[in-house]
Short mmCIF file of C-alpha atoms and ligand atoms in Angstrom, two decimals:
data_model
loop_
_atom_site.label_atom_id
_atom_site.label_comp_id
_atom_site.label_asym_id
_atom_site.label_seq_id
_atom_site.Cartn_x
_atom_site.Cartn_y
_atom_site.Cartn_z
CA UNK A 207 36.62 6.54 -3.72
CA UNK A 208 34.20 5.08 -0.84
CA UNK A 209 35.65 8.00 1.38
CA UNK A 210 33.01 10.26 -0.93
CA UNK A 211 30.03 8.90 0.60
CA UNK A 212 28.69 11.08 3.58
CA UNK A 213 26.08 9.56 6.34
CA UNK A 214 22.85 8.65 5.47
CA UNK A 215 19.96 9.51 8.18
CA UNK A 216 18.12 5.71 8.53
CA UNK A 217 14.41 5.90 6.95
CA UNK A 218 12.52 7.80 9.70
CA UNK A 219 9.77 5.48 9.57
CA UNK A 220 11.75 2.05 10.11
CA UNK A 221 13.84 3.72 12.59
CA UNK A 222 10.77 4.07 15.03
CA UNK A 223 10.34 0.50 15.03
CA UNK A 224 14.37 0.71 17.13
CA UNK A 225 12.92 3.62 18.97
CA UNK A 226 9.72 2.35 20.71
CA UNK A 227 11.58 -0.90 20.80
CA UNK A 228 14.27 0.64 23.10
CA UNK A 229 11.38 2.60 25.01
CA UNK A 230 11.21 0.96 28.92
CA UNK A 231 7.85 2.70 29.57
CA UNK A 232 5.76 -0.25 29.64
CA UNK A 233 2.59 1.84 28.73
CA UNK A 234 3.95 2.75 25.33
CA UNK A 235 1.76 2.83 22.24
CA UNK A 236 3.12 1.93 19.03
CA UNK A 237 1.15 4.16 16.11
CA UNK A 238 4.15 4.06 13.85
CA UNK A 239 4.80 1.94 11.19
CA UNK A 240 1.99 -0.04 9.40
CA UNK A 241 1.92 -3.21 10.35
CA UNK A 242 -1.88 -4.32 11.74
CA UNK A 243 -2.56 -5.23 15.60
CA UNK A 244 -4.95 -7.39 17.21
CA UNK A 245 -6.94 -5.74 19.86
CA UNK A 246 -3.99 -7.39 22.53
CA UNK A 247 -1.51 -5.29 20.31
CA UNK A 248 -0.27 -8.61 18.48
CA UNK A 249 0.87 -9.20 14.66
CA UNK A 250 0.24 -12.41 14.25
CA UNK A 251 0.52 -14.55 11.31
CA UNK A 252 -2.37 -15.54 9.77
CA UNK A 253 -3.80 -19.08 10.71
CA UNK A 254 -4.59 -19.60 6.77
CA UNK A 255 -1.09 -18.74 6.25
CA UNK A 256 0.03 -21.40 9.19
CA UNK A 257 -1.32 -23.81 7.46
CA UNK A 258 -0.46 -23.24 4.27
CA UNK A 259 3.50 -23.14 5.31
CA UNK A 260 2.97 -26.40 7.35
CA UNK A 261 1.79 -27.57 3.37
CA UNK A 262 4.71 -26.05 1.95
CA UNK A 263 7.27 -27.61 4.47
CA UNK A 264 5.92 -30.89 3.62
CA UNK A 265 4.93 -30.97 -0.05
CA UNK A 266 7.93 -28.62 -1.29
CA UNK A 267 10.75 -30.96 -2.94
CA UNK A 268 12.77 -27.96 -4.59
CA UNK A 269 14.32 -24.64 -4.01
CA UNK A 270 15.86 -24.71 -7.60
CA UNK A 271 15.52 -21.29 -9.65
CA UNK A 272 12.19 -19.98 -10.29
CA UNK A 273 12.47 -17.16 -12.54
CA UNK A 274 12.68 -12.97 -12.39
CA UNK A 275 8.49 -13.39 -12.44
CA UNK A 276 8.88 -15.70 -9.79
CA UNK A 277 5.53 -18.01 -9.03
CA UNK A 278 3.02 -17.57 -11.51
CA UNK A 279 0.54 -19.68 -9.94
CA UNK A 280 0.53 -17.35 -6.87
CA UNK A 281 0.33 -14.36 -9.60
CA UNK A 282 -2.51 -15.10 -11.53
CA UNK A 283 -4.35 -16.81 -8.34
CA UNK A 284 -4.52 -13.24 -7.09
CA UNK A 285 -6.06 -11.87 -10.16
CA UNK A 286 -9.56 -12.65 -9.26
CA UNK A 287 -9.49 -11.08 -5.86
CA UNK A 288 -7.68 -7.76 -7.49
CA UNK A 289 -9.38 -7.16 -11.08
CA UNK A 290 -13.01 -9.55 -10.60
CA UNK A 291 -15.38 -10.43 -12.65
CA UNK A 292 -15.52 -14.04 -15.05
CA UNK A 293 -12.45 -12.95 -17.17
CA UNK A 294 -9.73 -10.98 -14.34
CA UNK A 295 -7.35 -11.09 -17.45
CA UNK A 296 -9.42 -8.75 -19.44
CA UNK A 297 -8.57 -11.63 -22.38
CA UNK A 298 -5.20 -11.65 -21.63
CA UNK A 299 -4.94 -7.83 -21.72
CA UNK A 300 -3.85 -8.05 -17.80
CA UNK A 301 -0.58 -9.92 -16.59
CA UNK A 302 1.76 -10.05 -14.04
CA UNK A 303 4.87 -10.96 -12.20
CA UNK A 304 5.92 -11.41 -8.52
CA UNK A 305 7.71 -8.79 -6.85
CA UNK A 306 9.58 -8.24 -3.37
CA UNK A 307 6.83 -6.66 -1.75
CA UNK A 308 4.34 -4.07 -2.47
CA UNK A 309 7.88 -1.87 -3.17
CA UNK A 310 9.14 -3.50 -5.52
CA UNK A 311 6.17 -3.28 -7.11
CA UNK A 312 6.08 0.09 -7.37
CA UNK A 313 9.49 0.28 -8.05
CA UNK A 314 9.23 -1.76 -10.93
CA UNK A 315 6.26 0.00 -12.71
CA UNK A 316 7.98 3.09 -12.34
CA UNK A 317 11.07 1.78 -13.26
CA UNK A 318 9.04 0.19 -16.65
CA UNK A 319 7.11 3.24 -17.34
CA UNK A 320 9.94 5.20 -17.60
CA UNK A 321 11.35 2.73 -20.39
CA UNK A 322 8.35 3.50 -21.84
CA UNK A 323 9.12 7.06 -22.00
CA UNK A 324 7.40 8.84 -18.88
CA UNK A 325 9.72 11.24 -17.47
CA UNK A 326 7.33 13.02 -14.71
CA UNK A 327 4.65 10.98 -12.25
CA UNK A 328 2.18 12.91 -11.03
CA UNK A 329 1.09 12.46 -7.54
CA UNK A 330 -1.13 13.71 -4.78
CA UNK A 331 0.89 14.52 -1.28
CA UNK A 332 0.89 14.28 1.50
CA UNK A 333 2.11 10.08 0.29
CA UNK A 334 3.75 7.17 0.88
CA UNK A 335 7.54 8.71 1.90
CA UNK A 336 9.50 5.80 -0.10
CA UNK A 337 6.94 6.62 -3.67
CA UNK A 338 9.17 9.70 -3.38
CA UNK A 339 12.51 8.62 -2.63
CA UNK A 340 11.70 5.19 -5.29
CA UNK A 341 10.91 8.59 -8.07
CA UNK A 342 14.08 10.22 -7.49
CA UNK A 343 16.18 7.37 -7.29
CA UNK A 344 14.53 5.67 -10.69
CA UNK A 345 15.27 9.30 -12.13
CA UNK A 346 11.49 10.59 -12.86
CA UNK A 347 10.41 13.71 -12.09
CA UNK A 348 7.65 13.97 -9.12
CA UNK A 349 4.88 17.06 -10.05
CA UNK A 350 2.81 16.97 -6.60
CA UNK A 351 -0.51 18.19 -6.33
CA UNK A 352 -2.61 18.09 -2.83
CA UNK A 353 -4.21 15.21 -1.81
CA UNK A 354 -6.64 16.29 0.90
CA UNK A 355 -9.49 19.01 1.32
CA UNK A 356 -9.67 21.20 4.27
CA UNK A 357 -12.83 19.00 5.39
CA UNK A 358 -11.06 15.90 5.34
CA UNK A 359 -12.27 14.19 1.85
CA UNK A 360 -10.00 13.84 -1.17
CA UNK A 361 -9.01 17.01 -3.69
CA UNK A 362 -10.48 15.94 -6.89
CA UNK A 363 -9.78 19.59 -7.79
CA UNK A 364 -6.83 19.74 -7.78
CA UNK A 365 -6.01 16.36 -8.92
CA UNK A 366 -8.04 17.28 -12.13
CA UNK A 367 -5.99 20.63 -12.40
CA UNK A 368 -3.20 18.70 -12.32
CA UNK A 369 -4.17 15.87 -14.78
CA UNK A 370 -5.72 18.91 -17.03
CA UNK A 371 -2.17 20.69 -17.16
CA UNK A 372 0.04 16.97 -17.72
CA UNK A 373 2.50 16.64 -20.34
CA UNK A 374 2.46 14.42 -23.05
CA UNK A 375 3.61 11.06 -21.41
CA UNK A 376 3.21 12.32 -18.20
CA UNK A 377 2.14 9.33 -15.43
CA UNK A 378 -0.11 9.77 -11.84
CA UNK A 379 0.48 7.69 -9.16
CA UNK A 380 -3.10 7.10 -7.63
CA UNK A 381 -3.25 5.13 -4.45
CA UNK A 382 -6.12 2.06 -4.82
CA UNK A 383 -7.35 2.28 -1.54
CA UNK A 384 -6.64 3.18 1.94
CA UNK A 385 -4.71 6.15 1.46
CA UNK A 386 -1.31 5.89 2.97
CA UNK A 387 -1.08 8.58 5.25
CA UNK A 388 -3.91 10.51 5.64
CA UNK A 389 -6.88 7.67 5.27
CA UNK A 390 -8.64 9.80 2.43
CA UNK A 391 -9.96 7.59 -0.36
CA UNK A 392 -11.63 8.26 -3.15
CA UNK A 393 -15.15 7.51 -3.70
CA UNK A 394 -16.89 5.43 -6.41
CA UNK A 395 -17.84 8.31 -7.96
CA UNK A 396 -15.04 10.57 -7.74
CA UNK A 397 -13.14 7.20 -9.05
CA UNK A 398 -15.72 7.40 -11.94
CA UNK A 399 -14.53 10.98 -12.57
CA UNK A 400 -10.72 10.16 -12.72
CA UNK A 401 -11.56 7.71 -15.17
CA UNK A 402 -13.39 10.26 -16.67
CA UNK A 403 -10.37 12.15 -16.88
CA UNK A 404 -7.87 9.78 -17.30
CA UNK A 405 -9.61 8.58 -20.67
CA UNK A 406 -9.54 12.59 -22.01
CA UNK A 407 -5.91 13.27 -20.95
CA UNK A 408 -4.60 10.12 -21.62
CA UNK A 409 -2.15 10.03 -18.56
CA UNK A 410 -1.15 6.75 -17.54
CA UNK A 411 -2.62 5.26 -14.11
CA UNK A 412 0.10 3.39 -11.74
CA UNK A 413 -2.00 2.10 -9.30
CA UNK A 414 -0.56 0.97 -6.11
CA UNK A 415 -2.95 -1.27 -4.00
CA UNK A 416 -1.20 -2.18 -0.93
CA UNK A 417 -4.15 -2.67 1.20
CA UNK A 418 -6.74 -4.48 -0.41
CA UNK A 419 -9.56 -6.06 1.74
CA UNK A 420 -8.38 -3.51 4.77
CA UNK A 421 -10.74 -0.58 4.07
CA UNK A 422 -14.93 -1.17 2.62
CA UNK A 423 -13.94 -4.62 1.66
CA UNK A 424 -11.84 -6.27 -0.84
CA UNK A 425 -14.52 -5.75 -4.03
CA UNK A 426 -15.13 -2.05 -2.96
CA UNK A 427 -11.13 -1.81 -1.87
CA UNK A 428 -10.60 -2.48 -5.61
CA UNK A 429 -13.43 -0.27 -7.36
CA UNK A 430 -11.25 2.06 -8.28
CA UNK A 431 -8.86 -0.96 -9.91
CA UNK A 432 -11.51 -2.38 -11.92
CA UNK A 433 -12.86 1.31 -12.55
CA UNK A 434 -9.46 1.47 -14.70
CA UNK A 435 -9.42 -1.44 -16.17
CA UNK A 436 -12.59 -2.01 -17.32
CA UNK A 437 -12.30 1.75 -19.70
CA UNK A 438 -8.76 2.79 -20.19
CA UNK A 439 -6.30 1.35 -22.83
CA UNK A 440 -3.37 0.79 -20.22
CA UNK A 441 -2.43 0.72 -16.56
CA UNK A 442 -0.02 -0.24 -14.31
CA UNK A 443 -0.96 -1.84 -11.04
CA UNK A 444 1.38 -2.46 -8.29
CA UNK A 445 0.15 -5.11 -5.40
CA UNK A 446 1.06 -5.79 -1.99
CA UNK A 447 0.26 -9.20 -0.07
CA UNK A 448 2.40 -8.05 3.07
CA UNK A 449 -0.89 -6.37 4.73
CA UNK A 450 -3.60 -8.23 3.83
CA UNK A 451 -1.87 -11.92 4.42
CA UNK A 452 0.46 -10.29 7.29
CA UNK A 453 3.60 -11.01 5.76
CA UNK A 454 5.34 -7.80 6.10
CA UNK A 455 8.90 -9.34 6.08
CA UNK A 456 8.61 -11.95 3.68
CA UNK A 457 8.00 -9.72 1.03
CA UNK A 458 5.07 -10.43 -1.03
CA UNK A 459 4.02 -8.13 -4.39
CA UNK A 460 3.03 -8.95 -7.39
CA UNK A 461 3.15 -6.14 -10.39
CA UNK A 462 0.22 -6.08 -13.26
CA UNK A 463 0.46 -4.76 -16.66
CA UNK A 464 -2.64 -3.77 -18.77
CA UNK A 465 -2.33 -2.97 -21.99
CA UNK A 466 -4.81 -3.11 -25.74
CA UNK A 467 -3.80 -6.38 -26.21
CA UNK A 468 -2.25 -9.41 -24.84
CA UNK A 469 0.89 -9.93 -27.13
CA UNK A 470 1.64 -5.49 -25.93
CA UNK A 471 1.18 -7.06 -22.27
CA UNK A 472 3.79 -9.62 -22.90
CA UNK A 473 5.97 -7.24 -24.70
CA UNK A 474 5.67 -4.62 -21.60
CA UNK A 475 5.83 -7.56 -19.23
CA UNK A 476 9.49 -8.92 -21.08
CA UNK A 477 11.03 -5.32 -19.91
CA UNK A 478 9.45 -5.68 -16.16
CA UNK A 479 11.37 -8.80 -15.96
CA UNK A 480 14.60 -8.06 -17.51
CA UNK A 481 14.35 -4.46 -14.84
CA UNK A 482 13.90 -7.47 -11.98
CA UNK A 483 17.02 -9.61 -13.65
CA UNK A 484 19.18 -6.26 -12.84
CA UNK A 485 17.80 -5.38 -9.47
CA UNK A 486 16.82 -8.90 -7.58
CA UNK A 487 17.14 -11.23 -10.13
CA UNK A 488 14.03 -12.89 -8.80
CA UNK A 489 11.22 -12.79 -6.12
CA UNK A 490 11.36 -14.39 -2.84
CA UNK A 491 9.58 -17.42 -3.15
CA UNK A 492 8.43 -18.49 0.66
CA UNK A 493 5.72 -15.90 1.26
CA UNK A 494 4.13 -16.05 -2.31
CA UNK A 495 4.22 -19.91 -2.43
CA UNK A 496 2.05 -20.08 1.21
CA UNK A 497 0.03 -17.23 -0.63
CA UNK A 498 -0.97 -19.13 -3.38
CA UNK A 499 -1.37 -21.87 -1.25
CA UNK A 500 -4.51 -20.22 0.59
CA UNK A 501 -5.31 -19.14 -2.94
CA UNK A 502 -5.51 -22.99 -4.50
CA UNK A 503 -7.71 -24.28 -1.45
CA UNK A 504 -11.67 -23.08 -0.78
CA UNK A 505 -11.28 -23.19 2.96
CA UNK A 506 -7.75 -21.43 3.39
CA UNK A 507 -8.91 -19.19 1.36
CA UNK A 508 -12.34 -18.61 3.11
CA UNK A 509 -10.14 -18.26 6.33
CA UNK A 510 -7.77 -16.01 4.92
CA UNK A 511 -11.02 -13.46 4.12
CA UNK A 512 -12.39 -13.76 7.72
CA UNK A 513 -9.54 -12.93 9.02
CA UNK A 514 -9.61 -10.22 6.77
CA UNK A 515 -12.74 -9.17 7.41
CA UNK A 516 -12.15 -9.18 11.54
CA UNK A 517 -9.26 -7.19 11.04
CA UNK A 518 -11.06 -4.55 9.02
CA UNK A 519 -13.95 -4.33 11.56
CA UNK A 520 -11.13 -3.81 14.12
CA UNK A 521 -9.86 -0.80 12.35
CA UNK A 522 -13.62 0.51 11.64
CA UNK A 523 -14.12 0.02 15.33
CA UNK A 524 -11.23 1.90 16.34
CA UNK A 525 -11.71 5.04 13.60
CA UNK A 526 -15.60 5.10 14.85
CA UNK A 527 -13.83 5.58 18.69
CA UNK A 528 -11.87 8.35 17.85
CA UNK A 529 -14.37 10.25 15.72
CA UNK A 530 -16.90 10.06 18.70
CA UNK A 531 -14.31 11.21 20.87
CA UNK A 532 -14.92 14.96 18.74
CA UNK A 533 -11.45 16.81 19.26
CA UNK A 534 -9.11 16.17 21.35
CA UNK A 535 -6.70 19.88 21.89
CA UNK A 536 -7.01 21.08 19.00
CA UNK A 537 -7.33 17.70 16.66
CA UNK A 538 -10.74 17.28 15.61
CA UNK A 539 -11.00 13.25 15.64
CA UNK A 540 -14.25 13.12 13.49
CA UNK A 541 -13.11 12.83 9.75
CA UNK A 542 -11.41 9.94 10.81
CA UNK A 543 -14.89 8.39 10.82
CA UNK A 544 -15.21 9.03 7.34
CA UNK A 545 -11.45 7.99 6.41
CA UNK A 546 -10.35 4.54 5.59
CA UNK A 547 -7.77 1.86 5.96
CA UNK A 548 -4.61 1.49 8.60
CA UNK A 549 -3.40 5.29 8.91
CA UNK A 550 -4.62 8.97 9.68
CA UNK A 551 -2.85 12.00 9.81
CA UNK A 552 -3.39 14.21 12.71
CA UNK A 553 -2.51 18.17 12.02
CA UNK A 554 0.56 18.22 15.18
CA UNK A 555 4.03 19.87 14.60
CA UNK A 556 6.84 19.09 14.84
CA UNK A 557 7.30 19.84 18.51
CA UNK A 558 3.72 18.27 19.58
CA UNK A 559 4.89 14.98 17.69
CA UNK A 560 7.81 15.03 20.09
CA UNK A 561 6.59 16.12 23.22
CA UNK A 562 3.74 13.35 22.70
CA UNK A 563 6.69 10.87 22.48
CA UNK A 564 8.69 12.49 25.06
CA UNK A 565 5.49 12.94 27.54
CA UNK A 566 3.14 10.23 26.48
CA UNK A 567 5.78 7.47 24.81
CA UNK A 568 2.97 7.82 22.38
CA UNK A 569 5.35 7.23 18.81
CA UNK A 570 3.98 8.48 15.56
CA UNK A 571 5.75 9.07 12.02
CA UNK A 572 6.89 12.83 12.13
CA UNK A 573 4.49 13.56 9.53
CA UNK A 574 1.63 13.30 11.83
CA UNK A 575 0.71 10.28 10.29
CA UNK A 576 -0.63 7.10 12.79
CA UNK A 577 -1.40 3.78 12.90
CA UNK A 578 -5.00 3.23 13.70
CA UNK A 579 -4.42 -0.44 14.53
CA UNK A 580 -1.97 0.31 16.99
CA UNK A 581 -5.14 1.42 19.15
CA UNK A 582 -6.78 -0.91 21.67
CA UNK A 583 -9.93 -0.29 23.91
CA UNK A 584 -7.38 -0.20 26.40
CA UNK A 585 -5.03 2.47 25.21
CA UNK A 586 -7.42 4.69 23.26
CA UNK A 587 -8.34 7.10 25.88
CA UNK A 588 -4.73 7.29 26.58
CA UNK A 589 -4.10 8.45 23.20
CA UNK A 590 -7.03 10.89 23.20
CA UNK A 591 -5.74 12.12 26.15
CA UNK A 592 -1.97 12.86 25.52
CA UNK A 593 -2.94 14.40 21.93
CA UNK A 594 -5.14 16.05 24.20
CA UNK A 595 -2.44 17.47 26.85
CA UNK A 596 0.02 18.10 23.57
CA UNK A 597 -2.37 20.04 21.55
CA UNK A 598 -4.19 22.22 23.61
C1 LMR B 790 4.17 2.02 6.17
O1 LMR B 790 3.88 2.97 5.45
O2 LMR B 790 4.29 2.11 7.40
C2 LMR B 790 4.39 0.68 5.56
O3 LMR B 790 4.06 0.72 4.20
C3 LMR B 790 5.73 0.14 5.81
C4 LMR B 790 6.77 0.76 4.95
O4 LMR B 790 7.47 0.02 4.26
O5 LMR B 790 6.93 1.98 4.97
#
């Protein structure tokens, strides 16, 4: 029966990781997958987190069974950070559950709002590859409108055309902030009009905010959030910890439900764990214990948001280098001033994307897409300059 199943490519974005890996050239520049770098091209982990871990070492007497929400503490100790304001619960109206990363997050409120009945998720592209590939394999249909403008802002257009035309119990898959790949947020006010919308169509928001505290800040990160909850009768919000605390491989999400009331939130919450019971049974509990952690203590958790804070002045510092560099070939470099978070997509084809590789052991996602932290002072004017030779 096994002797059915063909060849899978790997996931073209996690097999650049092997790729510039096994690259000799020791000028190489890493723009592929998201993962944030220090100005010496370093991932480190965060000192907050350091600590916290050196905590958990020592104070942790147990590694008996959580459950499928896995730490609540570490849950709800996120809430004020995501939702703000003196009540983050909304009354109860707002709860959660921890999740294997920011994709299982997704995967899960998916996954729960078709229980609920959706059957298509509307979505702006270009987008996150793996929201795709989690649609098709949780069996929802994906209706696609576009994303970004010819000038390099967002296409409220045709995201309104395409939340005017929805079906009844139709879903759109908004991204919170830092638009993963092509940097194009939404503003306040253009967040203010999808409300706007959202409230006449009645459409149900998944939010996925992977990237909190990475782009304007982590209040203005999560206007857009709050913008939701604070006027709509429901939501779904999926949250990632792996960027903002840096722990990309332990695997750190946490999913929200908002709903009228708290007892519906409960309800809706009962079928996001029973999903988990089937799929992972329950969280990983290392990364979202040091999480909570930082959370529970004032000066971890004033650490953890200067850290924050200097790595989002690093990427504002990069993106203001490349839009003063104008174009470079053919790639004009100066929406990315206006653009926000970790990526950018650069218009190159298919051949340009290799030949930078090939030429320049410059590696991007084949989408164009790159990684604006993987730019130092020192390598920028390399980059400009083999998008430069590629494009011209
Ligand atoms: C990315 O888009 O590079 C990250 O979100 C990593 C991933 O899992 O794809």
């Amino acid at each position: 029966m096994l002797d059915t199943l063909t060849q899978q490519p790997p996931d073209a974005l996690l097999a650049l990781i092997k790729l510039y890996d096994a690259d000799p050239r020791p000028a190489k520049i890493d723009l592929g997958v998201g993962v944030y770098r220090t100005a010496d091209g370093a991932t480190p982990v965060f000192a907050c987190i350091k600590a916290a871990e050196a905590k958990l070492v020592a104070e942790q007497d147990t590694k008996a069974y959580l459950g499928p929400e896995g730490d609540m503490g570490f849950v709800h100790a996120l809430m004020p950070h995501i939702f703000g304001g003196d009540d983050p619960s909304q009354g109860g109206r707002i709860d959660g559950m921890q999740t294997p990363g920011g994709t299982g997050a997704v995967r899960l409120a998916v996954a729960l709002a078709k229980k609920a009945g959706v059957r298509r998720v509307l979505m702006g592209t270009p987008s996150w590859p793996n929201h795709a590939q989690i649609m098709a394999d949780t069996g929802v249909e994906l209706v696609a409108f576009n994303h970004a403008a010819a000038d390099g802002s967002a296409d409220l257009d045709a995201l309104a055309a395409a939340l005017k035309s929805a079906q009844r119990g139709d879903a759109v898959l908004l991204h919170g902030c830092c638009h993963n790949p092509t940097g194009i947020d939404y503003t306040p006010a253009q967040w203010d009009t999808i409300v706007d919308l959202l409230a006449e169509t009645g459409v149900l928001p998944i939010i996925d905010l992977a990237y909190q505290g990475l782009g304007a800040g982590m209040d203005e990160d999560a206007y857009g959030t709050r913008a939701v909850v604070a006027r709509l009768p429901q939501a779904l919000i999926a949250y990632s910890c792996d960027k903002n605390f840096g722990l990309y491989r332990d695997r750190v999400g946490a999913f929200y439900v908002f709903t009228r009331d708290p007892a519906q939130t409960q309800a809706a919450l009962s079928n996001g764990h029973a999903l988990a019971r089937a799929n992972w049974s329950m969280p990983p509990d290392h990364g979202a214990a040091a999480v909570r952690m930082v959370l529970e203590d004032a000066a971890l958790t004033a650490s953890w948001l200067e850290e924050l804070a200097s790595m989002r002045a690093r990427i504002r510092q990069v993106r203001d280098t490349l839009a003063a560099s104008g174009t470079a070939g053919h790639v004009n470099l100066v929406p990315l001033g206006q653009q926000q978070g970790m990526f950018a997509m650069l218009p190159l084809n298919k051949d340009q994307i290799a030949a930078i590789r090939a030429d320049h052991a410059v590696y991007m996602a084949g989408s164009g897409r790159i990684n604006i932290a993987g730019l130092t002072t020192d390598n920028i004017g390399t980059f400009v300059g083999a998008l430069a030779a590629v494009s011209g």
